[in-house]
PDB file of C-alpha atoms in Angstrom:
ATOM      1  CA  MET A  71      15.465  -8.752  18.738  1.00 31.00           C
ATOM      2  CA  PRO A  72      12.743  -8.588  16.039  1.00 33.00           C
ATOM      3  CA  PRO A  73      13.991  -8.047  12.464  1.00 36.00           C
ATOM      4  CA  HIS A  74      12.043  -4.766  12.135  1.00 39.00           C
ATOM      5  CA  PRO A  75      11.876  -3.198  15.623  1.00 47.00           C
ATOM      6  CA  PHE A  76      10.006  -0.075  14.537  1.00 91.00           C
ATOM      7  CA  ILE A  77       7.416  -1.945  12.452  1.00 96.00           C
ATOM      8  CA  GLU A  78       4.355  -2.996  14.450  1.00 96.00           C
ATOM      9  CA  GLN A  79       0.818  -4.231  13.934  1.00 96.00           C
ATOM     10  CA  ALA A  80      -1.548  -1.252  13.771  1.00 97.00           C
ATOM     11  CA  THR A  81      -4.008  -0.699  16.598  1.00 97.00           C
ATOM     12  CA  LEU A  82      -7.298   1.179  16.722  1.00 97.00           C
ATOM     13  CA  GLY A  83      -5.404   3.992  18.453  1.00 97.00           C
ATOM     14  CA  ASP A  84      -3.316   4.422  15.284  1.00 97.00           C
ATOM     15  CA  CYS A  85      -6.257   5.094  12.954  1.00 98.00           C
ATOM     16  CA  ARG A  86      -6.083   8.899  13.071  1.00 98.00           C
ATOM     17  CA  SER A  87      -2.344   8.930  12.350  1.00 98.00           C
ATOM     18  CA  ILE A  88      -2.727   6.378   9.560  1.00 98.00           C
ATOM     19  CA  ALA A  89      -5.477   8.517   8.000  1.00 98.00           C
ATOM     20  CA  GLU A  90      -3.321  11.648   8.248  1.00 98.00           C
ATOM     21  CA  VAL A  91      -0.406   9.882   6.531  1.00 98.00           C
ATOM     22  CA  HIS A  92      -2.788   8.470   3.910  1.00 98.00           C
ATOM     23  CA  VAL A  93      -4.229  11.871   2.974  1.00 98.00           C
ATOM     24  CA  LEU A  94      -0.891  13.727   3.094  1.00 98.00           C
ATOM     25  CA  SER A  95       0.790  11.062   0.993  1.00 98.00           C
ATOM     26  CA  TRP A  96      -1.964  11.196  -1.635  1.00 98.00           C
ATOM     27  CA  GLN A  97      -1.749  14.994  -1.734  1.00 98.00           C
ATOM     28  CA  HIS A  98       1.960  14.843  -2.494  1.00 97.00           C
ATOM     29  CA  ALA A  99       2.288  11.647  -4.547  1.00 96.00           C
ATOM     30  CA  TYR A 100      -0.669  12.350  -6.830  1.00 97.00           C
ATOM     31  CA  LYS A 101      -0.281  16.130  -7.234  1.00 96.00           C
ATOM     32  CA  ASP A 102       0.660  15.717 -10.905  1.00 95.00           C
ATOM     33  CA  ILE A 103      -2.001  13.052 -11.503  1.00 96.00           C
ATOM     34  CA  LEU A 104      -5.175  14.281  -9.780  1.00 97.00           C
ATOM     35  CA  PRO A 105      -6.699  17.794  -9.631  1.00 97.00           C
ATOM     36  CA  ALA A 106      -5.613  19.989  -6.708  1.00 97.00           C
ATOM     37  CA  GLU A 107      -9.263  20.534  -5.700  1.00 97.00           C
ATOM     38  CA  TYR A 108      -9.831  16.776  -5.454  1.00 98.00           C
ATOM     39  CA  LEU A 109      -6.724  16.267  -3.332  1.00 98.00           C
ATOM     40  CA  ALA A 110      -7.548  19.239  -1.092  1.00 98.00           C
ATOM     41  CA  ALA A 111     -10.989  17.775  -0.418  1.00 98.00           C
ATOM     42  CA  LEU A 112      -9.662  14.416   0.845  1.00 98.00           C
ATOM     43  CA  SER A 113     -11.045  13.778   4.309  1.00 98.00           C
ATOM     44  CA  VAL A 114      -8.885  12.569   7.174  1.00 98.00           C
ATOM     45  CA  GLU A 115     -12.108  11.804   9.065  1.00 98.00           C
ATOM     46  CA  ARG A 116     -13.432   9.515   6.309  1.00 98.00           C
ATOM     47  CA  ARG A 117     -10.071   7.756   5.984  1.00 98.00           C
ATOM     48  CA  GLU A 118      -9.900   7.376   9.757  1.00 98.00           C
ATOM     49  CA  ALA A 119     -13.331   5.696   9.793  1.00 98.00           C
ATOM     50  CA  MET A 120     -12.279   3.414   6.939  1.00 97.00           C
ATOM     51  CA  TRP A 121      -9.054   2.371   8.710  1.00 98.00           C
ATOM     52  CA  ARG A 122     -10.878   1.943  12.027  1.00 98.00           C
ATOM     53  CA  GLU A 123     -13.263  -0.536  10.399  1.00 97.00           C
ATOM     54  CA  SER A 124     -10.432  -2.353   8.584  1.00 97.00           C
ATOM     55  CA  ILE A 125      -8.296  -2.704  11.688  1.00 97.00           C
ATOM     56  CA  ALA A 126     -11.237  -3.764  13.856  1.00 96.00           C
ATOM     57  CA  ASN A 127     -12.144  -6.451  11.289  1.00 95.00           C
ATOM     58  CA  ARG A 128      -8.480  -7.400  10.707  1.00 93.00           C
ATOM     59  CA  GLN A 129      -9.003  -7.096   6.970  1.00 94.00           C
ATOM     60  CA  PRO A 130      -6.607  -6.107   5.595  1.00 96.00           C
ATOM     61  CA  GLN A 131      -3.706  -6.564   7.980  1.00 96.00           C
ATOM     62  CA  VAL A 132      -2.082  -3.204   8.681  1.00 98.00           C
ATOM     63  CA  LEU A 133       1.476  -2.552   9.818  1.00 98.00           C
ATOM     64  CA  VAL A 134       2.783   0.845  10.898  1.00 98.00           C
ATOM     65  CA  ALA A 135       6.276   2.309  10.904  1.00 97.00           C
ATOM     66  CA  ARG A 136       6.812   4.154  14.173  1.00 94.00           C
ATOM     67  CA  SER A 137       9.448   6.703  15.031  1.00 90.00           C
ATOM     68  CA  GLU A 138       9.869   9.107  17.914  1.00 86.00           C
ATOM     69  CA  GLY A 139       7.747  11.556  15.945  1.00 83.00           C
ATOM     70  CA  GLY A 140       4.805   9.168  15.540  1.00 93.00           C
ATOM     71  CA  ILE A 141       3.735   7.084  12.566  1.00 96.00           C
ATOM     72  CA  ASP A 142       5.846   7.584   9.455  1.00 96.00           C
ATOM     73  CA  GLY A 143       3.884   5.208   7.238  1.00 97.00           C
ATOM     74  CA  PHE A 144       1.795   2.094   6.913  1.00 98.00           C
ATOM     75  CA  ALA A 145       1.320  -0.978   4.769  1.00 98.00           C
ATOM     76  CA  ALA A 146      -1.944  -2.864   4.306  1.00 98.00           C
ATOM     77  CA  PHE A 147      -2.127  -6.353   2.839  1.00 97.00           C
ATOM     78  CA  GLY A 148      -4.267  -9.446   2.687  1.00 95.00           C
ATOM     79  CA  PRO A 149      -5.790 -11.881   0.243  1.00 95.00           C
ATOM     80  CA  SER A 150      -5.974 -10.668  -3.338  1.00 95.00           C
ATOM     81  CA  ARG A 151      -9.217  -8.858  -4.096  1.00 95.00           C
ATOM     82  CA  ASP A 152      -8.953  -9.676  -7.810  1.00 93.00           C
ATOM     83  CA  SER A 153     -11.815 -11.680  -9.249  1.00 90.00           C
ATOM     84  CA  GLY A 154     -10.753 -15.290  -9.728  1.00 88.00           C
ATOM     85  CA  ALA A 155      -7.494 -14.894  -7.811  1.00 89.00           C
ATOM     86  CA  ASP A 156      -5.976 -18.024  -6.353  1.00 88.00           C
ATOM     87  CA  ALA A 157      -6.523 -18.386  -2.591  1.00 89.00           C
ATOM     88  CA  HIS A 158      -2.734 -18.356  -2.118  1.00 89.00           C
ATOM     89  CA  CYS A 159      -2.333 -14.960  -3.807  1.00 92.00           C
ATOM     90  CA  ALA A 160      -1.751 -12.015  -1.489  1.00 95.00           C
ATOM     91  CA  GLU A 161      -2.212  -8.377  -2.393  1.00 96.00           C
ATOM     92  CA  LEU A 162      -0.358  -5.344  -1.135  1.00 97.00           C
ATOM     93  CA  TRP A 163      -3.478  -3.186  -0.779  1.00 97.00           C
ATOM     94  CA  ALA A 164      -1.619  -0.006   0.173  1.00 97.00           C
ATOM     95  CA  ILE A 165       1.743   1.285   1.275  1.00 98.00           C
ATOM     96  CA  TYR A 166       2.023   4.979   2.062  1.00 98.00           C
ATOM     97  CA  LEU A 167       4.580   7.116   3.854  1.00 97.00           C
ATOM     98  CA  ALA A 168       4.460  10.667   5.072  1.00 96.00           C
ATOM     99  CA  PRO A 169       6.431  12.705   2.509  1.00 96.00           C
ATOM    100  CA  SER A 170       8.961  13.562   5.242  1.00 94.00           C
ATOM    101  CA  ALA A 171       9.732   9.816   5.454  1.00 94.00           C
ATOM    102  CA  TRP A 172      10.282   9.296   1.717  1.00 94.00           C
ATOM    103  CA  SER A 173      13.659   7.995   0.505  1.00 93.00           C
ATOM    104  CA  ARG A 174      14.797   6.919   3.973  1.00 93.00           C
ATOM    105  CA  GLY A 175      14.357   3.145   3.608  1.00 93.00           C
ATOM    106  CA  ILE A 176      11.134   3.080   5.631  1.00 95.00           C
ATOM    107  CA  GLY A 177       8.998   1.968   2.693  1.00 95.00           C
ATOM    108  CA  ARG A 178      11.351  -0.901   1.953  1.00 95.00           C
ATOM    109  CA  THR A 179      11.341  -1.932   5.609  1.00 95.00           C
ATOM    110  CA  LEU A 180       7.528  -1.846   5.672  1.00 96.00           C
ATOM    111  CA  TRP A 181       7.386  -3.870   2.457  1.00 96.00           C
ATOM    112  CA  LEU A 182       9.785  -6.518   3.789  1.00 95.00           C
ATOM    113  CA  ALA A 183       7.836  -6.802   7.055  1.00 96.00           C
ATOM    114  CA  ALA A 184       4.587  -7.218   5.107  1.00 96.00           C
ATOM    115  CA  LEU A 185       6.224  -9.808   2.837  1.00 95.00           C
ATOM    116  CA  GLU A 186       7.422 -11.718   5.885  1.00 94.00           C
ATOM    117  CA  ARG A 187       3.855 -11.803   7.244  1.00 94.00           C
ATOM    118  CA  MET A 188       2.477 -12.885   3.867  1.00 94.00           C
ATOM    119  CA  ARG A 189       4.945 -15.766   3.737  1.00 91.00           C
ATOM    120  CA  ALA A 190       4.026 -16.761   7.305  1.00 92.00           C
ATOM    121  CA  SER A 191       0.363 -16.841   6.214  1.00 91.00           C
ATOM    122  CA  SER A 192       1.228 -19.316   3.428  1.00 89.00           C
ATOM    123  CA  PHE A 193       0.666 -16.926   0.540  1.00 90.00           C
ATOM    124  CA  ARG A 194       2.706 -17.988  -2.475  1.00 88.00           C
ATOM    125  CA  SER A 195       2.385 -14.914  -4.686  1.00 91.00           C
ATOM    126  CA  VAL A 196       1.694 -11.223  -4.271  1.00 95.00           C
ATOM    127  CA  SER A 197       0.247  -8.568  -6.523  1.00 96.00           C
ATOM    128  CA  LEU A 198      -0.633  -4.900  -6.257  1.00 97.00           C
ATOM    129  CA  TRP A 199      -2.257  -2.168  -8.320  1.00 97.00           C
ATOM    130  CA  VAL A 200      -0.546   1.119  -9.190  1.00 97.00           C
ATOM    131  CA  LEU A 201      -1.582   4.186 -11.163  1.00 96.00           C
ATOM    132  CA  ALA A 202       0.154   4.221 -14.536  1.00 93.00           C
ATOM    133  CA  GLY A 203       1.474   7.763 -13.976  1.00 91.00           C
ATOM    134  CA  ASN A 204       2.895   7.140 -10.506  1.00 95.00           C
ATOM    135  CA  GLY A 205       6.580   6.931 -11.431  1.00 95.00           C
ATOM    136  CA  ARG A 206       7.854   7.014  -7.851  1.00 95.00           C
ATOM    137  CA  ALA A 207       5.734   4.001  -6.847  1.00 96.00           C
ATOM    138  CA  ILE A 208       6.550   2.092 -10.038  1.00 97.00           C
ATOM    139  CA  LYS A 209      10.266   2.613  -9.391  1.00 97.00           C
ATOM    140  CA  PHE A 210       9.835   1.348  -5.806  1.00 97.00           C
ATOM    141  CA  TYR A 211       7.867  -1.747  -6.857  1.00 96.00           C
ATOM    142  CA  THR A 212      10.181  -2.681  -9.718  1.00 95.00           C
ATOM    143  CA  ALA A 213      13.181  -2.328  -7.378  1.00 95.00           C
ATOM    144  CA  ALA A 214      11.383  -4.790  -5.065  1.00 95.00           C
ATOM    145  CA  GLY A 215      11.132  -7.286  -7.939  1.00 93.00           C
ATOM    146  CA  PHE A 216       7.591  -6.656  -9.189  1.00 95.00           C
ATOM    147  CA  LYS A 217       6.805  -6.814 -12.913  1.00 94.00           C
ATOM    148  CA  ALA A 218       3.898  -5.160 -14.683  1.00 95.00           C
ATOM    149  CA  ASP A 219       1.114  -7.401 -15.959  1.00 92.00           C
ATOM    150  CA  ALA A 220       0.377  -5.320 -19.061  1.00 82.00           C
ATOM    151  CA  THR A 221      -2.785  -7.314 -19.824  1.00 90.00           C
ATOM    152  CA  SER A 222      -4.319  -6.145 -16.536  1.00 93.00           C
ATOM    153  CA  ALA A 223      -4.625  -2.423 -17.278  1.00 94.00           C
ATOM    154  CA  LYS A 224      -7.929  -0.936 -16.086  1.00 95.00           C
ATOM    155  CA  ASP A 225      -9.258   2.492 -16.977  1.00 97.00           C
ATOM    156  CA  PHE A 226     -11.388   4.495 -14.555  1.00 97.00           C
ATOM    157  CA  THR A 227     -12.218   8.082 -13.626  1.00 97.00           C
ATOM    158  CA  MET A 228     -11.322   9.768 -10.346  1.00 97.00           C
ATOM    159  CA  GLY A 229     -11.661  13.440  -9.564  1.00 95.00           C
ATOM    160  CA  GLY A 230     -12.862  14.031 -13.122  1.00 96.00           C
ATOM    161  CA  VAL A 231      -9.620  12.642 -14.576  1.00 96.00           C
ATOM    162  CA  LYS A 232      -9.301   9.486 -16.658  1.00 97.00           C
ATOM    163  CA  LEU A 233      -6.713   7.214 -15.095  1.00 97.00           C
ATOM    164  CA  GLN A 234      -5.296   3.782 -15.645  1.00 97.00           C
ATOM    165  CA  GLU A 235      -4.026   1.327 -13.097  1.00 96.00           C
ATOM    166  CA  VAL A 236      -1.871  -1.700 -13.773  1.00 97.00           C
ATOM    167  CA  ARG A 237      -1.378  -4.827 -11.710  1.00 96.00           C
ATOM    168  CA  TYR A 238       2.188  -5.644 -10.724  1.00 96.00           C
ATOM    169  CA  VAL A 239       3.169  -9.146  -9.660  1.00 94.00           C
ATOM    170  CA  LEU A 240       6.260 -10.360  -7.866  1.00 91.00           C
ATOM    171  CA  TYR A 241       7.924 -12.887 -10.169  1.00 61.00           C
ATOM    172  CA  SER A 242      10.785 -15.299  -9.723  1.00 49.00           C
ATOM    173  CA  ASP A 243      11.829 -17.553 -12.603  1.00 46.00           C
ATOM    174  CA  ASP A 244       8.731 -16.528 -14.574  1.00 46.00           C
ATOM    175  CA  GLN A 245       6.357 -17.809 -11.889  1.00 50.00           C
ATOM    176  CA  ALA A 246       4.598 -15.675  -9.304  1.00 48.00           C
ATOM    177  CA  VAL A 247       6.114 -16.802  -6.032  1.00 52.00           C
ATOM    178  CA  ILE A 248       7.113 -15.141  -2.849  1.00 55.00           C
TER     179      ILE A 248
END
C-alpha cells in the first residue's frame, strides 16, 4: 500500500479543481493581507489555464489530495527558481488547501509526499517563499522544520498593497538538507 493513498500526481483533468482550490484558498488565507476587491477579482479561469500549462509541461510537479468530495488541496514543487540556486535545491512553489480541509492533517500529508518526491529526484535542500503576514503558513512551515532566511526579504506590491515575502529553508544541523 502506498504511504499516502489519497495523494496522487495531478492530471490535466484536475486543473479546474486545482484552480478552484487555489482561488478559494487565497480568498480566505489572504483576507487580512490583500484588499477584498483584489481577492474577489481572482479568476478561476486564468488559474486553470496556468495549471493546465504547468501540468502539461510537468513543471512544476503537482500533487493533489483527493477525497470522496473531490480535490481538497494541492502541492507544486520543482527546482528552485531563485537566481543562482544550486541545481540540487528544490522549491515548494505552492501548497494550498480548500479552507474546509484546513487543520485536518492534509497539508502535512501533501508536504510529506512532495518531500518524498524531492528526495527521490536527488534534491538535497528545499526552500519556499511566504508572505511576511501569513501567520498560518509560517506556523505550518516552521512546524515542518523550515527556518526563515531573514536576509532574503523582498518587497513588492500586489493589489495596491506593499507586501514582503521571505524565503524559508529546511535546515538540519545548520545546513540545508532534506
